[in-house]
Amino acid sequence: MIKAILIFNNHGKPRLSKFYEHYSEDTEQQIIRETFHLVSKRDENVCNFLEGGMLIGGSENKLIYRHYATLYFVFCVDSSESELGILGLIQVFVETLDKCFENVCELDLIFHVDKVHNILAEMVMGGMVLETNMNEIITQVDAQNKMEKSEAGIAGAPARAVSAVKNMNLPEMPRNINIGDISIKVPNLPSFK
Amino acid sequence: FPKGRSSGLMIRVIRGARTQGEERGVIQRECAAIRAQFRQADNGTRSHNLAKLLYVHMLGYPAHFGQMECVRLIASPRYNEKRVGYLGAMMLLDEKQDASLLITNSIKNDLSHSSQYVQSLALCTLACMGSAEMCRDLAPEIDLMKLIVKTLTFQAALCAVHMVRKVPELGELFTPAARSLLSEKNHGVLHGAVVLITELCERNPDTLEQFRKVVPELVLMMKGLVMSGYSPEHNVAGISDPFLQVRILRLLRILGRNNDTASDAMNDLLAQVATNTDSSKTAGSAVLYETVLTVMDIKSESGLRVLAVNILGRFLLNNDRNIRYISMTSLQKIVQTDHNAVQRHRGTIVDCLKDQDASVKRRALELSLALVSAVNIRSLMKELLLFLSSCPPELRAHTTSGIFNAAERYAPSQRWHIDTILHVLTTAGGDVRDETVPNLIQLITTATELHCYTVHKLYRALITDISVQSLVQVACWCIGEYGDLLLRGECEETEPVQVHALDDVLDALETVLQSHMSSPATRGFALTATMKLSTRITHNVDRIRSIVSIYGSCIDVELQQRAVEYNALFKKYDHMRAAVLERMPVIDKSSPGHTNGESAGGTIKELEPTKLTQEIVFPQEPSNQVSDENDCNKLS
């Protein structure tokens, strides 16, 4: 069973925290700090497995982690999980994020943490590995996004406009057009609700 | 601003804060705004306000005021709102709170929703944070057999696993379905079935007994996966659905444990997987590794076990350090039960002492120590001593005590034993346990033919370097005890040290006494050794007398007391000096004054003198004089 999935940056700032066992909020924050402390001390050329910190079950549990640029991806698992399998799963997770966000970077995780949660929910459920095939995961995520868009109705018009502009084939289009925070006021017409 | 800030803008504002205090302020304001938004009637902005709250929560700030909002959103008919609501529920609600019960009804409805995506949300949330009560209530809603969309079956099975963990009695409810699902073709369903069956078997021994009957079916399933041709939907690096293979192997392990029949039924399959799986990529290695674990855990034939250990040995040579690490871990678990099989890979294991990875080094050390035997002690000790000279600081203490234990058990000769201990003290004397010093002294006294050799060696070490306290203490003791052998100038076993006169020896001891590097205990050793030399070399004791009298006013109370007593031995009790300071008898390891590491004896400094010296014959004296003599006869 996977006890927790944590993503934090090189300074220990959490970018995603998912716990599959119940801990109090204080304990959750402490676990994040403790895990960061353990993982950030590791040299670059040692193996990707560590014993878990005291707060998350000690030597019964393992931390399996990978370091990509500015982010640490850490899965805390118990002895029933295959270490190599989980290591592979982290890789699939990152590749999926890369596909879904187009060259994912830390900012993507910061501004779209709910999307990251949705992707993760297709891969791990209740602490157990659900899907490991990247294409399958992306298919599911795309289907859900379609549902979301179709429901958005008129309130989604600005968002659709944004994505339409993004998908236009303009030469030399910058990668991330951040139009997200332009507030286009939609008139409050009751008949359109 | 009817919607409230967009989440992107809020995040940017929070990130703009330059100090922790500023961030707190910003977050408080944002939370106030979010609370205000929640209080307004349905304005179509609830979902993104909750999303903002979740970001705040991730940073570690309190967000419980969003709990009721989650409940409301989950009950919404819109998919978007449900999705954020469920996400919020997983983060903000937990089984301890009453609010979580409020969503039970929503989950119940959503479990039979027309949209598979909504069903999926409900299953996912239930599997993540469902309390025992919720699980009891909702278990009847999970019908594994009726779900048409196969991905949902897997999710439902995982949800069932969670329920069984929370409420073990629910296992009975799911057992029949789990059994039937095993005959499906869809891999997702099979995954679900295997995981569920594994959980049921781990919880309930009767269920385990029942499911042993499916071993043949599992074996066939595994065979199908291993021997199947390339199938694009399941292929990972040339292996067909490695995750499913790993899960089946785990289930087989549980079913075959302690059961001959079940173990027999899977023997051939395990051999087949072990020989046919390509381990050039991680996926294959994962399957192979799981196979090895299964083989070692069930009642397998010895041939198969050897095959498994050989696979682990091969893994040790793999380029991927993760694979080296896990194979070490496994070898360690089986080194006691399959000692001979592991011994065959000793060479590779010892090579791993030089691995760059500290975790691999640590494992290699423990394994090497476990593999020491009378046959390999000489060659293995060479490797261990080599390792000690360059090992990471955190491993030194463990290495030294491991070396000492091995030497104690398997030393081929006393000289080898003494040499080994001295080598360790020279290399890592600062990392040895306290009882090393008395243990070594005891060993030296027993090796009577080697006294000359030992004292020459130790003297040489002493004049080279006086920084390692343990070494200096033993050296002082030996010099005090066997100084006469030192000055004799001849030695069979080693090149004798050029010692011209007593003065050279006393110089060495005085250097120790005066050095700021010497601990109080060490100085005690040096002083007593100096004193003892007065009887070993009987001409010219004046220098000794003067050293001793100087320390009579030493600021260290212990040293002062000794010096005063030794002074008394020179003056009033001179007639007893020879007897008091004569050669120590061979110390018996089990004698009360000798410590084997238990705290009863304490450190060398506190060795109870009276107990030990009772073995030395003393003339009966009036009480006050007896106590003087006893105090003088501390071991050091």
Tab-separated table of C-alpha atoms in Angstrom, chain A residues 1 7 9 13-26 28-29 32 42-51 62 66 78-89 92 106-107 109-115 117-118 121-133 136 139-141 143-145 147-149 151-153 155 158 178 180-186 188 193, chain B residues 1-3 6-9 11-12 15 20 23 42-43 51 54-55 57-64 67 77-81 83-84 87 90-92 94-96 115-118 120 123-124 127-128 151 154-156 158-159 161-162 165-166 191 195 199 202 232-236 241 243 246-247 250 253 282 285-286 289-290 293 315 320-323 325-326 329 356-360 363:
chain	number	residue	atom	x	y	z
A	1	MET	CA	0.000	0.000	0.000
A	7	ILE	CA	5.915	16.409	-4.425
A	9	ASN	CA	10.718	21.464	-4.507
A	13	LYS	CA	7.841	23.783	-0.418
A	14	PRO	CA	5.005	21.322	-0.997
A	15	ARG	CA	3.631	21.140	-4.550
A	16	LEU	CA	1.365	18.160	-4.044
A	17	SER	CA	0.469	16.233	-0.893
A	18	LYS	CA	-1.719	13.181	-1.025
A	19	PHE	CA	-2.168	10.959	1.988
A	20	TYR	CA	-3.893	7.595	1.802
A	21	GLU	CA	-3.925	7.089	5.523
A	22	HIS	CA	-5.387	9.370	8.083
A	23	TYR	CA	-3.035	11.805	9.802
A	24	SER	CA	-3.875	15.072	11.539
A	25	GLU	CA	-3.093	18.203	9.552
A	26	ASP	CA	-0.183	19.061	11.809
A	28	GLU	CA	0.857	15.856	7.637
A	29	GLN	CA	2.934	19.015	7.560
A	32	ILE	CA	6.344	16.665	4.598
A	42	ARG	CA	20.842	12.230	-0.372
A	43	ASP	CA	23.704	12.308	-2.752
A	44	GLU	CA	23.005	12.202	-6.478
A	45	ASN	CA	24.639	8.841	-7.038
A	46	VAL	CA	22.963	6.740	-4.377
A	47	CYS	CA	19.985	4.473	-4.849
A	48	ASN	CA	16.427	5.780	-4.860
A	49	PHE	CA	15.236	3.983	-1.740
A	50	LEU	CA	15.348	5.102	1.879
A	51	GLU	CA	13.766	3.974	5.065
A	62	LYS	CA	10.207	2.946	2.520
A	66	ARG	CA	13.129	10.550	-7.865
A	78	ASP	CA	4.907	-0.249	2.930
A	79	SER	CA	6.540	-3.605	2.386
A	80	SER	CA	3.754	-4.960	0.187
A	81	GLU	CA	4.724	-2.790	-2.791
A	82	SER	CA	7.380	-3.702	-5.329
A	83	GLU	CA	10.117	-1.074	-5.042
A	84	LEU	CA	11.143	-1.317	-8.667
A	85	GLY	CA	7.516	-1.198	-9.725
A	86	ILE	CA	6.888	2.008	-7.813
A	87	LEU	CA	10.046	3.525	-9.227
A	88	GLY	CA	8.657	2.784	-12.670
A	89	LEU	CA	5.339	4.278	-11.652
A	92	VAL	CA	5.056	7.072	-15.719
A	106	GLU	CA	7.167	23.492	-11.483
A	107	LEU	CA	4.909	26.448	-12.294
A	109	LEU	CA	2.119	22.164	-10.753
A	110	ILE	CA	1.726	25.318	-8.706
A	111	PHE	CA	-1.050	26.800	-10.765
A	112	HIS	CA	-2.890	23.616	-11.634
A	113	VAL	CA	-2.568	21.417	-8.589
A	114	ASP	CA	-6.148	20.214	-8.966
A	115	LYS	CA	-5.376	18.902	-12.444
A	117	HIS	CA	-4.629	15.495	-8.445
A	118	ASN	CA	-7.017	14.392	-11.171
A	121	ALA	CA	-6.417	9.804	-9.190
A	122	GLU	CA	-6.306	7.793	-12.413
A	123	MET	CA	-3.100	6.100	-11.327
A	124	VAL	CA	-3.449	5.432	-7.636
A	125	MET	CA	-6.655	4.787	-5.770
A	126	GLY	CA	-7.022	4.181	-2.066
A	127	GLY	CA	-3.263	3.753	-1.838
A	128	MET	CA	-3.118	1.080	-4.511
A	129	VAL	CA	-1.776	1.210	-8.013
A	130	LEU	CA	-4.638	1.488	-10.486
A	131	GLU	CA	-3.305	2.200	-13.937
A	132	THR	CA	0.249	2.190	-15.138
A	133	ASN	CA	-0.119	2.677	-18.845
A	136	GLU	CA	-4.737	4.737	-20.782
A	139	THR	CA	-7.425	8.769	-22.371
A	140	GLN	CA	-9.295	8.899	-19.074
A	141	VAL	CA	-8.080	12.397	-18.265
A	143	ALA	CA	-12.537	12.162	-21.369
A	144	GLN	CA	-13.030	13.911	-18.051
A	145	ASN	CA	-11.800	17.193	-19.424
A	147	MET	CA	-17.085	16.418	-19.661
A	148	GLU	CA	-15.866	19.444	-17.794
A	149	LYS	CA	-15.820	21.593	-20.907
A	151	GLU	CA	-20.728	21.443	-18.756
A	152	ALA	CA	-19.092	24.796	-18.592
A	153	GLY	CA	-21.755	26.451	-20.776
A	155	ALA	CA	-19.404	30.679	-18.105
A	158	PRO	CA	-13.594	32.943	-21.691
A	178	ASN	CA	-0.989	33.490	-19.487
A	180	GLY	CA	-5.815	33.321	-17.163
A	181	ASP	CA	-6.202	36.294	-14.939
A	182	ILE	CA	-7.963	38.694	-17.256
A	183	SER	CA	-11.364	39.179	-15.692
A	184	ILE	CA	-13.928	39.288	-18.454
A	185	LYS	CA	-17.149	40.191	-16.741
A	186	VAL	CA	-20.018	38.046	-17.851
A	188	ASN	CA	-25.475	38.371	-14.723
A	193	LYS	CA	-28.095	30.303	-15.700
B	1	PHE	CA	-15.553	41.284	-8.418
B	2	PRO	CA	-18.375	38.739	-8.271
B	3	LYS	CA	-16.311	35.616	-8.808
B	6	SER	CA	-9.168	33.591	-10.004
B	7	SER	CA	-7.050	30.932	-8.446
B	8	GLY	CA	-4.143	31.810	-10.669
B	9	LEU	CA	-4.148	35.368	-9.429
B	11	ILE	CA	-1.587	31.956	-6.133
B	12	ARG	CA	0.496	34.696	-7.667
B	15	ARG	CA	3.841	33.715	-3.972
B	20	GLN	CA	6.402	34.111	6.304
B	23	GLU	CA	2.342	35.224	3.507
B	42	ASP	CA	-25.346	29.680	-5.313
B	43	ASN	CA	-23.393	31.921	-7.613
B	51	ALA	CA	-9.975	24.890	-5.475
B	54	LEU	CA	-7.200	23.480	-1.417
B	55	TYR	CA	-4.083	25.297	-2.511
B	57	HIS	CA	-4.540	23.869	2.638
B	58	MET	CA	-1.595	22.277	0.848
B	59	LEU	CA	0.662	25.029	2.110
B	60	GLY	CA	-0.352	24.036	5.627
B	61	TYR	CA	-2.912	26.662	6.578
B	62	PRO	CA	-6.216	25.775	8.281
B	63	ALA	CA	-9.047	25.219	5.877
B	64	HIS	CA	-11.802	23.461	7.795
B	67	GLN	CA	-15.788	21.309	4.779
B	77	PRO	CA	-25.561	17.739	-10.336
B	78	ARG	CA	-22.662	19.226	-12.253
B	79	TYR	CA	-19.613	17.059	-12.882
B	80	ASN	CA	-17.152	19.931	-12.361
B	81	GLU	CA	-18.526	20.777	-8.995
B	83	ARG	CA	-15.118	16.646	-8.900
B	84	VAL	CA	-13.772	19.547	-6.888
B	87	LEU	CA	-11.206	16.297	-4.112
B	90	MET	CA	-10.442	13.760	0.391
B	91	MET	CA	-8.250	16.561	1.625
B	92	LEU	CA	-10.374	18.294	4.226
B	94	ASP	CA	-11.470	12.694	7.505
B	95	GLU	CA	-13.175	9.813	9.140
B	96	LYS	CA	-12.963	11.382	12.559
B	115	SER	CA	-22.082	8.484	-15.804
B	116	GLN	CA	-19.128	6.189	-15.241
B	117	TYR	CA	-16.971	9.175	-14.397
B	118	VAL	CA	-19.207	10.131	-11.520
B	120	SER	CA	-15.491	6.634	-10.482
B	123	LEU	CA	-15.445	4.984	-5.627
B	124	CYS	CA	-12.180	6.873	-5.498
B	127	ALA	CA	-11.478	4.171	-1.170
B	128	CYS	CA	-9.420	7.072	0.048
B	151	THR	CA	-12.187	0.015	-15.559
B	154	PHE	CA	-10.978	-2.574	-10.997
B	155	GLN	CA	-11.753	0.600	-9.101
B	156	ALA	CA	-14.605	-1.060	-7.297
B	158	LEU	CA	-9.801	-1.488	-4.892
B	159	CYS	CA	-12.609	0.215	-3.033
B	161	VAL	CA	-9.998	-3.696	-0.521
B	162	HIS	CA	-10.188	-0.475	1.448
B	165	ARG	CA	-9.188	-3.116	5.649
B	166	LYS	CA	-11.541	-0.940	7.635
B	191	HIS	CA	-5.755	-6.854	-11.421
B	195	VAL	CA	-5.471	-7.509	-5.341
B	199	GLU	CA	-6.217	-8.722	0.819
B	202	GLU	CA	-4.092	-11.848	4.324
B	232	PRO	CA	0.757	-3.541	-27.469
B	233	GLU	CA	-1.794	-2.591	-24.849
B	234	HIS	CA	-0.016	-4.392	-22.043
B	235	ASN	CA	3.558	-4.273	-23.092
B	236	VAL	CA	6.111	-2.524	-20.938
B	241	ASP	CA	1.742	-6.340	-18.019
B	243	PHE	CA	2.444	-5.052	-12.711
B	246	VAL	CA	4.132	-8.946	-9.897
B	247	ARG	CA	0.743	-9.008	-8.201
B	250	ARG	CA	2.727	-11.923	-4.599
B	253	ARG	CA	3.657	-16.300	-2.383
B	282	THR	CA	13.563	-2.495	-14.979
B	285	SER	CA	13.915	-7.027	-13.158
B	286	ALA	CA	10.886	-6.202	-11.072
B	289	TYR	CA	12.849	-9.975	-8.224
B	290	GLU	CA	9.308	-10.753	-7.177
B	293	LEU	CA	11.041	-13.367	-3.207
B	315	PHE	CA	21.652	-8.534	-9.774
B	320	ASP	CA	21.516	-0.037	-11.852
B	321	ARG	CA	22.325	0.696	-8.227
B	322	ASN	CA	18.704	0.314	-7.204
B	323	ILE	CA	18.811	-3.280	-8.333
B	325	TYR	CA	20.535	-2.405	-3.351
B	326	ILE	CA	17.377	-4.500	-3.320
B	329	THR	CA	18.498	-6.506	1.053
B	356	GLN	CA	29.932	4.297	-4.453
B	357	ASP	CA	26.470	4.137	-2.973
B	358	ALA	CA	26.540	4.405	0.818
B	359	SER	CA	23.394	2.311	1.262
B	360	VAL	CA	24.852	-0.483	-0.848
B	363	ARG	CA	24.324	-3.680	3.152
